[in-house]
XYZ file of C-alpha atoms in Angstrom:
307
model
C -8.084 5.085 36.168
C -5.259 6.070 33.823
C -2.662 3.628 35.032
C -3.289 0.677 32.605
C -1.176 -0.855 30.105
C -3.186 -1.931 27.029
C -1.448 -5.170 25.261
C -2.276 -5.684 21.642
C -1.036 -8.017 18.857
C -2.557 -5.826 15.857
C 0.312 -3.430 15.355
C -1.032 -2.784 11.919
C -4.074 -1.110 13.638
C -1.805 1.176 15.876
C -3.650 4.358 14.553
C -6.963 3.001 15.113
C -6.286 1.781 18.577
C -4.443 5.156 19.847
C -7.831 6.627 18.948
C -9.545 4.632 21.878
C -6.592 3.822 24.348
C -3.318 5.178 25.948
C -0.234 3.506 27.095
C -0.461 0.491 24.332
C 2.246 -2.183 24.101
C 2.261 -4.489 20.992
C 3.232 -7.985 21.027
C 3.090 -11.065 18.728
C 0.036 -13.319 18.796
C 3.014 -15.914 19.655
C 5.410 -13.833 21.809
C 8.759 -15.179 22.845
C 9.433 -15.581 26.386
C 11.827 -12.752 26.563
C 8.870 -10.401 25.142
C 6.754 -11.554 28.183
C 9.494 -10.805 30.736
C 9.829 -7.565 29.183
C 6.277 -6.394 29.380
C 6.227 -7.864 33.256
C 9.396 -5.595 34.104
C 7.599 -2.597 32.423
C 4.741 -3.129 34.414
C 6.555 -3.549 37.831
C 8.600 -0.384 36.878
C 5.882 1.529 36.075
C 3.794 0.341 39.053
C 0.843 -0.532 36.551
C -2.069 -1.482 38.593
C -4.341 -2.657 35.537
C -3.591 -4.661 32.429
C -6.111 -4.681 29.392
C -5.279 -7.716 27.059
C -6.727 -7.534 23.453
C -7.579 -10.830 22.188
C -5.666 -14.306 22.829
C -1.872 -14.846 22.757
C 0.146 -17.840 23.431
C 1.029 -18.090 26.879
C -1.778 -15.929 28.167
C -2.578 -18.070 31.266
C 0.797 -18.085 32.658
C 1.205 -14.242 32.085
C -2.126 -13.789 34.026
C -0.975 -15.884 36.809
C 1.841 -13.267 37.271
C -0.382 -10.368 37.120
C -2.618 -12.080 39.742
C 0.430 -12.806 42.082
C 1.551 -9.144 41.794
C -2.060 -7.922 42.394
C -2.507 -6.312 39.076
C -6.031 -6.354 37.778
C -6.223 -8.171 34.273
C -9.163 -7.278 31.866
C -9.806 -8.712 28.312
C -11.329 -7.002 24.987
C -12.327 -9.510 22.606
C -12.483 -8.304 19.137
C -13.546 -11.464 17.135
C -16.896 -12.321 16.288
C -19.051 -15.445 16.248
C -18.367 -16.393 12.985
C -14.603 -16.966 13.958
C -15.691 -19.609 16.381
C -16.214 -22.446 13.490
C -12.496 -22.619 13.852
C -11.876 -25.070 16.861
C -8.762 -23.120 17.883
C -10.740 -19.886 18.297
C -13.470 -21.567 20.345
C -11.176 -23.282 22.509
C -9.292 -19.872 22.983
C -12.642 -18.249 24.051
C -13.564 -21.080 26.494
C -10.047 -20.856 27.998
C -10.472 -17.096 28.494
C -14.155 -17.303 29.920
C -12.956 -19.906 32.294
C -10.444 -17.366 33.579
C -13.209 -14.615 33.903
C -15.456 -17.302 35.891
C -12.615 -17.897 38.215
C -11.991 -14.256 38.538
C -8.412 -14.367 37.211
C -9.772 -12.036 34.694
C -11.596 -9.227 36.375
C -13.826 -8.599 33.514
C -14.309 -9.053 29.441
C -15.567 -6.687 27.034
C -16.746 -7.639 23.533
C -16.521 -5.387 20.605
C -18.796 -7.603 18.373
C -22.478 -7.197 19.362
C -23.810 -10.602 18.266
C -21.201 -12.484 20.470
C -21.846 -10.154 23.432
C -25.452 -10.873 23.116
C -24.876 -14.535 23.309
C -22.597 -14.014 26.378
C -24.386 -11.215 28.370
C -26.014 -13.905 30.909
C -22.390 -14.873 32.058
C -20.798 -12.639 35.063
C -18.542 -9.773 34.468
C -19.289 -9.251 30.716
C -19.422 -5.789 28.878
C -20.188 -4.584 25.539
C -17.435 -2.299 24.449
C -17.554 0.159 21.493
C -14.510 1.404 19.741
C -14.121 4.465 17.317
C -11.793 6.240 14.928
C -11.459 9.989 15.040
C -12.643 12.099 11.932
C -10.270 12.450 8.971
C -10.188 14.653 6.051
C -12.445 14.031 3.418
C -12.047 12.534 0.033
C -14.114 13.586 -3.040
C -13.606 10.901 -5.658
C -14.878 10.058 -8.949
C -13.068 7.373 -10.470
C -15.357 4.575 -11.440
C -13.430 2.196 -8.942
C -15.004 0.240 -6.086
C -12.916 -0.698 -3.299
C -13.257 -4.065 -1.784
C -12.106 -5.140 1.688
C -11.344 -8.345 3.216
C -9.092 -11.660 2.714
C -9.602 -12.956 -0.936
C -9.086 -16.747 0.304
C -11.309 -16.377 3.511
C -14.866 -17.599 3.289
C -16.081 -14.773 5.500
C -15.330 -11.996 3.154
C -17.610 -12.984 0.883
C -15.436 -11.857 -1.877
C -16.656 -13.404 -5.019
C -20.433 -12.487 -4.640
C -18.904 -8.960 -4.576
C -16.947 -9.159 -7.474
C -19.503 -10.456 -9.439
C -21.855 -7.775 -8.252
C -19.249 -5.173 -9.526
C -18.917 -7.074 -12.961
C -22.706 -6.176 -13.259
C -21.759 -2.283 -12.975
C -21.229 -0.245 -16.084
C -17.247 0.183 -16.559
C -16.218 -0.164 -12.883
C -12.834 -1.526 -11.601
C -11.944 -3.198 -8.355
C -9.202 -1.587 -5.810
C -8.258 -4.557 -3.357
C -5.828 -5.241 -0.701
C -3.822 -8.686 0.004
C -5.101 -9.889 -3.365
C -4.414 -13.620 -3.817
C -4.017 -16.083 -6.689
C -7.707 -17.162 -6.692
C -8.877 -13.419 -6.849
C -6.429 -13.018 -9.540
C -7.800 -15.947 -11.483
C -11.339 -15.141 -10.925
C -11.054 -11.375 -12.267
C -9.104 -12.572 -15.384
C -11.784 -15.285 -16.208
C -14.666 -12.847 -15.783
C -12.593 -9.758 -17.420
C -12.781 -7.526 -14.169
C -10.147 -4.846 -14.041
C -8.331 -4.603 -10.420
C -5.518 -3.077 -8.660
C -3.801 -4.260 -5.687
C -2.986 -1.606 -3.083
C -0.515 -3.724 -1.043
C 0.151 -7.097 0.541
C -0.521 -6.123 4.015
C -3.642 -4.803 5.864
C -2.318 -1.879 7.148
C -3.931 1.679 7.657
C -1.723 3.421 5.106
C -2.377 0.804 2.374
C -5.885 1.175 3.071
C -5.958 4.849 2.915
C -4.182 4.739 -0.333
C -6.903 2.522 -1.442
C -9.576 4.931 -0.480
C -8.141 7.738 -2.202
C -9.014 5.984 -5.633
C -12.242 4.671 -4.592
C -15.802 6.095 -5.217
C -17.429 3.399 -2.695
C -16.134 0.613 -0.570
C -17.985 -2.954 -0.782
C -17.880 -4.677 2.424
C -20.660 -7.208 2.537
C -19.239 -10.009 4.625
C -20.628 -13.144 5.783
C -19.294 -12.052 9.213
C -18.526 -8.632 10.943
C -15.011 -8.230 11.560
C -13.686 -5.096 9.721
C -15.512 -2.568 11.546
C -12.256 -0.097 11.842
C -12.010 -0.147 8.094
C -15.544 0.604 7.454
C -15.345 3.532 9.911
C -12.229 4.751 8.516
C -13.861 4.705 5.043
C -17.013 6.583 6.220
C -14.812 9.227 8.082
C -13.068 10.034 4.782
C -16.308 10.571 2.896
C -16.370 7.049 1.175
C -19.463 5.415 2.064
C -19.430 1.407 2.382
C -21.931 -1.049 1.221
C -22.507 -3.623 4.204
C -23.661 -7.019 4.833
C -26.873 -7.829 6.604
C -25.248 -8.893 9.591
C -23.807 -5.538 10.510
C -25.372 -3.970 13.647
C -23.258 -0.803 13.693
C -26.198 1.200 11.963
C -29.050 -1.094 13.211
C -32.260 0.699 13.755
C -30.865 4.066 11.841
C -31.687 5.878 8.715
C -28.298 4.665 7.254
C -29.150 1.079 7.585
C -31.694 1.316 4.768
C -29.389 2.993 2.759
C -26.217 0.935 2.752
C -27.071 -2.446 4.024
C -27.982 -5.032 1.886
C -31.048 -7.407 2.780
C -29.410 -10.659 1.020
C -25.266 -10.956 1.315
C -25.274 -13.327 -1.796
C -27.696 -11.451 -4.132
C -25.246 -9.943 -6.552
C -28.117 -8.019 -8.078
C -28.952 -6.313 -4.831
C -25.072 -5.497 -4.188
C -24.853 -3.906 -7.478
C -27.996 -2.103 -7.085
C -26.852 -0.748 -3.476
C -23.460 0.344 -4.933
C -25.271 2.375 -7.667
C -27.584 3.844 -5.329
C -24.790 5.006 -2.839
C -22.551 6.489 -5.482
C -25.515 8.528 -6.395
C -26.487 9.796 -3.184
C -22.980 10.028 -1.484
C -23.743 13.711 -0.009
C -26.826 12.488 1.537
C -25.403 9.328 2.979
C -22.342 11.253 4.449
C -24.378 13.746 6.071
C -26.458 10.862 7.949
C -23.508 9.215 8.819
C -21.697 12.290 10.343
C -25.013 12.988 12.739
C -25.122 9.226 13.745
C -21.117 9.141 14.383
C -21.378 12.116 17.057
C -23.835 10.050 19.051
C -21.783 6.981 18.425
C -18.543 8.515 19.770
C -20.125 9.632 22.921
C -21.383 6.103 23.459
C -17.786 4.917 22.789
C -16.167 7.124 25.530
C -18.805 5.890 27.998
C -18.414 2.249 27.596
C -14.087 2.468 27.696
C -14.175 4.673 30.743
C -16.818 2.445 32.581
C -14.889 -0.778 31.686
C -11.567 0.700 32.651
C -12.923 2.271 36.150
C -15.097 -0.774 37.125
C-alpha cells in the first residue's frame, strides 16, 4: 500500500527519513490546531487510507479519533529507546500510545530501537522496524580530529568520559555540535581544543563536522543517534560505539568498534586509536554488513505498511 501519509516532527532529519518513506508531512511536537486541521484536510483531499505517525505529539488522541471516524488506518513508529523512559512524561506518552494500540485505535506500532522492542514484543500488534540511510560519497580524512556527537548537557550522551578519552590521545582536537557552556568550561579546564559545527542538530551541520573528522566517538549510555552513526559510516568515517548498541550485534564489526565499558576512558582512547589505524578494513566490513541490513530494512518497512 503506497497511499499513506507519514507524519514526523523531525524536520531536521528530512533527508534521512526520505530514504525510508514517501509522502512525509512535518509538524511540530506541540502543533497548533490549524496545523492539525491542515493535515486532516490533506488526508481527505488525497483520499489517504493510512497514516503513520512517528512518535508522540500533543493532541494525538483527538487526531486519531478523527482518523478512526473517517476509516483511516493509523499506525505508529516509536524511535526513542528505553533510556528515555526515565523521564516521566516520555513514559506517560508511551503508556498512552500503547493503550491506543490495545484498544485497536492504533492498528500497530513499530519500534526502531531493539531493546525497547524486546521488552514490548509480547504485546499485540508490535513490530520491529529498521531504518536506513542511502550510501554517500566517501571522505578520506586525516586531520587529527575526533568528532563527538550527542547533547553536551544530557547524561545519556556520556560526553565527558569521551572528552576525557580524547584528552589521552596525542595531539587530537574535538569537533562537536550544539556545544553548551558546560562543554566549553570542561574543555578549557582540561586544555582540550574543540570546534563547534553548528547550534542545531541538522544533517548539513553534521556532514560539515564529518568532513573535518578522522573518526566519530558516539559512546552513549543510551542508543538514540543511529541515523548519525550510519551517516558517518556511509561517508567512510567509522564510529566508536557504546556497549548498548545492537546495530552490529553478532557481526565482526562489533569487536572492532564497540567498547566493552562505556565509562572506561582508557578503553575508549585505545579503541579510537585502533579504528583510525584500521579504517580501510573497518569500512570494507561495514559495506558488506550494510548490504544485508538494507535488504532487511526494506522488508520490515514494506511488511509494516502492508499489514
